[in-house]
Amino acid sequence: NAGVTQTPKFQVLKTGQSMTLQCAQDMNHEYMSWYRQDPGMGLRLIHYSVGAGITDQGEVPNGYNVSRSTTEDFPLRLLSAAPSQTSVYFCASSYRGGKLFFGSGTQLSVL
Amino acid sequence: GQQLNQSPQSMFIQEGEDVSMNCTSSSIFNTWLWYKQDPGEGPVLLIALYKAGELTSNGRLTAQFGITRKDSFLNISASIPSDVGIYFCAGADLTGRNYGQNFVFGPGTRLSVLP
């Protein structure tokens, strides 16, 4: 099992550009989520999904969209990148709560 | 939103020493998780706790679920250089179907081990 796979590892965008961060898991987990990590702060939840076709907002959803068409994939879309979205993004999955498994992260810089 | 406090924020210890860190919350949780994050990597789960008072070990690591359900503790015995990293706690209230939005993470304790 590869676990949770995120791509790309690094990305630089200009303000106003859009892009999609990819996340895939091969553990047949129902639950998937996206977090952002900023210096000195804990991980903050952006969006999450409890199953295919179901998504919901977390603590900091503005400027991000998600969809869950399959159990395996949960892409995060930045609609119009802003410097405030410079951060490290982590995708995580869980079978049914409790033990979250994280990907290795995407470091995003918005200039 | 909810906040977790972790202390200390950072610590420098000698190789071989024991380490203690804690995590506190103003809210009650029914699950506590401890993670370690190496530079450039995602957090890796170390220990999960599900019951107040529970004491669980994973090798040299021992974690406890506080009796008040508002805190948790992590101890590392006989530290080694590969223990270096950031340790995060997370509290969760895993009830109902919307368990996903109930994870709250602390800001982390940065551990440095001096040879």
Short mmCIF file of C-alpha atoms in Angstrom, two decimals:
data_model
loop_
_atom_site.label_atom_id
_atom_site.label_comp_id
_atom_site.label_asym_id
_atom_site.label_seq_id
_atom_site.Cartn_x
_atom_site.Cartn_y
_atom_site.Cartn_z
CA ASN A 1 0.00 0.00 0.00
CA ALA A 2 1.22 3.47 -0.88
CA GLY A 3 -1.04 5.07 1.76
CA VAL A 4 -1.92 8.71 1.05
CA THR A 5 -0.23 10.17 -2.02
CA GLN A 6 -0.09 13.89 -2.72
CA THR A 7 1.11 15.70 -5.81
CA PRO A 8 2.85 17.97 -6.52
CA LYS A 9 5.42 18.22 -3.72
CA PHE A 10 6.18 21.87 -4.47
CA GLN A 11 4.30 24.53 -6.42
CA VAL A 12 4.77 28.23 -7.09
CA LEU A 13 1.82 30.26 -8.37
CA LYS A 14 1.21 33.85 -9.29
CA THR A 15 -1.67 35.71 -7.68
CA GLY A 16 -4.88 34.94 -9.51
CA GLN A 17 -3.79 31.63 -10.99
CA SER A 18 -5.77 28.48 -10.33
CA MET A 19 -4.53 24.98 -9.69
CA THR A 20 -5.50 21.60 -8.28
CA LEU A 21 -3.67 19.71 -5.57
CA GLN A 22 -4.09 15.99 -6.01
CA CYS A 23 -4.67 13.45 -3.25
CA ALA A 24 -5.21 9.72 -3.56
CA GLN A 25 -5.41 6.93 -1.00
CA ASP A 26 -5.39 3.18 -1.54
CA MET A 27 -6.64 2.10 1.88
CA ASN A 28 -10.36 2.21 1.01
CA HIS A 29 -10.89 4.90 3.63
CA GLU A 30 -14.29 6.56 3.76
CA TYR A 31 -13.04 9.77 5.27
CA MET A 32 -10.65 12.19 3.55
CA SER A 33 -9.68 15.72 4.42
CA TRP A 34 -7.43 18.66 3.56
CA TYR A 35 -5.46 20.67 6.11
CA ARG A 36 -3.17 23.63 5.85
CA GLN A 37 -0.18 24.11 8.11
CA ASP A 38 1.21 27.55 8.87
CA PRO A 39 4.18 28.38 11.11
CA GLY A 40 3.36 28.35 14.81
CA MET A 41 -0.17 27.10 14.24
CA GLY A 42 -1.76 23.73 14.39
CA LEU A 43 -3.15 22.02 11.34
CA ARG A 44 -6.37 23.70 10.24
CA LEU A 45 -9.11 21.85 8.43
CA ILE A 46 -10.08 23.21 5.01
CA HIS A 47 -12.61 20.69 3.65
CA TYR A 48 -13.48 17.10 4.35
CA SER A 49 -15.48 14.23 2.93
CA VAL A 50 -17.12 11.28 4.67
CA GLY A 51 -17.66 9.36 1.44
CA ALA A 52 -17.92 9.60 -2.32
CA GLY A 53 -20.28 12.38 -3.35
CA ILE A 54 -20.26 14.00 0.10
CA THR A 55 -18.15 17.00 1.06
CA ASP A 56 -18.32 19.64 3.75
CA GLN A 57 -16.48 22.74 4.91
CA GLY A 58 -13.95 22.84 7.68
CA GLU A 59 -12.53 25.74 9.64
CA VAL A 60 -10.91 27.66 6.75
CA PRO A 61 -12.76 26.81 3.48
CA ASN A 62 -12.74 30.19 1.71
CA GLY A 63 -10.89 30.19 -1.61
CA TYR A 64 -10.87 26.40 -1.93
CA ASN A 65 -13.14 23.87 -3.62
CA VAL A 66 -13.25 20.09 -3.34
CA SER A 67 -15.10 17.20 -4.91
CA ARG A 68 -15.20 13.47 -4.16
CA SER A 69 -16.23 11.47 -7.21
CA THR A 70 -14.47 8.29 -6.08
CA THR A 71 -13.48 6.78 -2.74
CA GLU A 72 -9.80 7.03 -3.68
CA ASP A 73 -9.42 10.63 -4.84
CA PHE A 74 -10.03 13.97 -3.15
CA PRO A 75 -8.56 16.92 -5.13
CA LEU A 76 -8.32 20.42 -3.68
CA ARG A 77 -8.82 23.32 -6.08
CA LEU A 78 -7.56 26.84 -5.57
CA LEU A 79 -9.83 29.03 -7.64
CA SER A 80 -7.81 32.26 -7.69
CA ALA A 81 -4.62 31.99 -5.69
CA ALA A 82 -3.78 34.68 -3.14
CA PRO A 83 -0.58 35.25 -1.12
CA SER A 84 -2.53 34.33 2.03
CA GLN A 85 -2.79 30.81 0.63
CA THR A 86 0.95 30.31 0.83
CA SER A 87 1.19 27.31 3.14
CA VAL A 88 1.91 23.62 3.38
CA TYR A 89 -1.12 21.51 2.49
CA PHE A 90 -1.75 18.03 3.82
CA CYS A 91 -4.28 15.48 2.73
CA ALA A 92 -5.39 12.89 5.28
CA SER A 93 -7.64 9.85 5.35
CA SER A 94 -9.24 7.63 7.93
CA TYR A 95 -11.40 4.51 7.86
CA ARG A 96 -13.95 5.80 10.32
CA GLY A 97 -12.47 8.50 12.49
CA GLY A 98 -9.76 8.10 15.09
CA LYS A 99 -6.57 7.40 13.22
CA LEU A 100 -5.82 9.97 10.57
CA PHE A 101 -3.13 9.06 8.06
CA PHE A 102 -1.40 11.96 6.31
CA GLY A 103 0.27 12.42 2.96
CA SER A 104 3.73 13.97 2.69
CA GLY A 105 2.40 17.43 1.88
CA THR A 106 2.47 20.07 -0.85
CA GLN A 107 4.43 23.25 -0.24
CA LEU A 108 2.65 26.08 -2.06
CA SER A 109 3.98 29.58 -2.58
CA VAL A 110 1.78 32.31 -4.07
CA LEU A 111 3.65 35.34 -5.31
CA GLY B 1 -12.47 27.68 16.74
CA GLN B 2 -11.20 25.45 19.48
CA GLN B 3 -7.56 25.67 20.42
CA LEU B 4 -5.14 23.25 21.98
CA ASN B 5 -2.11 24.39 23.94
CA GLN B 6 1.10 22.44 23.88
CA SER B 7 4.03 22.88 26.21
CA PRO B 8 6.82 23.37 25.97
CA GLN B 9 6.93 25.07 22.56
CA SER B 10 10.45 23.78 22.07
CA MET B 11 13.04 21.87 24.02
CA PHE B 12 16.68 20.96 23.74
CA ILE B 13 17.81 17.81 25.49
CA GLN B 14 20.86 15.60 25.67
CA GLU B 15 20.80 12.22 24.02
CA GLY B 16 19.72 9.63 26.56
CA GLU B 17 17.50 11.98 28.57
CA ASP B 18 13.79 11.46 29.10
CA VAL B 19 11.30 13.93 27.62
CA SER B 20 7.87 15.04 28.81
CA MET B 21 5.40 17.22 26.97
CA ASN B 22 1.73 17.94 27.40
CA CYS B 23 -1.33 19.15 25.63
CA THR B 24 -4.27 20.97 27.19
CA SER B 25 -7.68 22.03 26.01
CA SER B 26 -10.60 24.07 27.26
CA SER B 27 -12.91 21.43 25.79
CA ILE B 28 -13.47 17.78 26.60
CA PHE B 29 -12.41 15.21 24.03
CA ASN B 30 -13.09 11.49 23.78
CA THR B 31 -10.00 10.80 21.69
CA TRP B 32 -6.42 12.04 21.90
CA LEU B 33 -3.83 11.43 19.20
CA TRP B 34 -0.10 12.10 19.18
CA TYR B 35 1.83 12.65 15.93
CA LYS B 36 5.47 13.24 14.99
CA GLN B 37 6.46 15.30 11.97
CA ASP B 38 9.88 15.21 10.36
CA PRO B 39 11.02 18.11 8.13
CA GLY B 40 9.37 17.99 4.71
CA GLU B 41 7.08 15.14 5.67
CA GLY B 42 3.54 14.67 6.86
CA PRO B 43 2.64 13.89 10.47
CA VAL B 44 2.96 10.24 11.43
CA LEU B 45 0.66 8.78 14.06
CA LEU B 46 2.47 7.63 17.19
CA ILE B 47 -0.22 6.80 19.72
CA ALA B 48 -4.02 6.94 19.89
CA LEU B 49 -5.91 7.17 23.19
CA TYR B 50 -9.64 6.52 23.57
CA LYS B 51 -10.42 6.40 27.27
CA ALA B 52 -9.87 8.78 30.20
CA GLY B 53 -6.97 7.58 32.30
CA GLU B 54 -5.66 5.31 29.55
CA LEU B 55 -1.91 4.81 29.44
CA THR B 56 -0.50 3.47 26.15
CA SER B 57 3.05 2.74 25.06
CA ASN B 58 4.72 2.48 21.68
CA GLY B 59 8.33 1.47 22.20
CA ARG B 60 10.06 4.25 24.12
CA LEU B 61 6.98 6.46 23.87
CA THR B 62 4.22 6.53 26.47
CA ALA B 63 1.11 8.66 26.30
CA GLN B 64 -1.70 9.21 28.77
CA PHE B 65 -5.28 10.39 28.37
CA GLY B 66 -5.89 12.82 31.23
CA ILE B 67 -8.55 12.06 33.80
CA THR B 68 -10.29 15.38 33.19
CA ARG B 69 -10.43 14.54 29.42
CA LYS B 70 -9.02 18.01 28.79
CA ASP B 71 -5.39 17.04 28.60
CA SER B 72 -2.91 14.45 27.44
CA PHE B 73 0.76 13.75 28.04
CA LEU B 74 3.57 12.24 26.00
CA ASN B 75 6.80 10.90 27.42
CA ILE B 76 9.84 9.73 25.51
CA SER B 77 12.41 7.70 27.40
CA ALA B 78 16.12 7.52 26.63
CA SER B 79 15.99 9.96 23.71
CA ILE B 80 18.01 9.29 20.57
CA PRO B 81 18.91 11.60 17.65
CA SER B 82 16.08 10.31 15.44
CA ASP B 83 13.55 11.59 17.99
CA VAL B 84 14.19 15.07 16.63
CA GLY B 85 11.07 16.59 15.10
CA ILE B 86 7.82 18.30 15.92
CA TYR B 87 5.31 16.49 18.09
CA PHE B 88 1.64 17.36 17.64
CA CYS B 89 -1.31 16.47 19.77
CA ALA B 90 -4.83 16.29 18.39
CA GLY B 91 -8.10 16.08 20.24
CA ALA B 92 -11.21 14.69 18.68
CA ASP B 93 -14.84 14.20 19.57
CA LEU B 94 -15.70 11.20 17.45
CA THR B 95 -19.43 11.09 17.76
CA GLY B 96 -21.97 11.03 14.98
CA ARG B 97 -21.30 10.87 11.29
CA ASN B 98 -19.57 14.27 11.05
CA TYR B 99 -16.54 13.14 13.02
CA GLY B 100 -14.32 14.64 10.36
CA GLN B 101 -14.67 18.21 11.49
CA ASN B 102 -13.93 17.49 15.09
CA PHE B 103 -10.15 17.05 15.01
CA VAL B 104 -8.30 19.92 16.68
CA PHE B 105 -4.50 20.09 16.50
CA GLY B 106 -2.06 21.76 18.85
CA PRO B 107 0.74 24.04 17.53
CA GLY B 108 3.40 21.43 18.27
CA THR B 109 6.45 20.92 20.48
CA ARG B 110 9.75 21.11 18.63
CA LEU B 111 12.28 18.64 20.03
CA SER B 112 16.02 18.90 19.48
CA VAL B 113 18.36 16.19 20.72
CA LEU B 114 21.99 17.10 21.31
CA PRO B 115 24.57 14.31 20.95
#
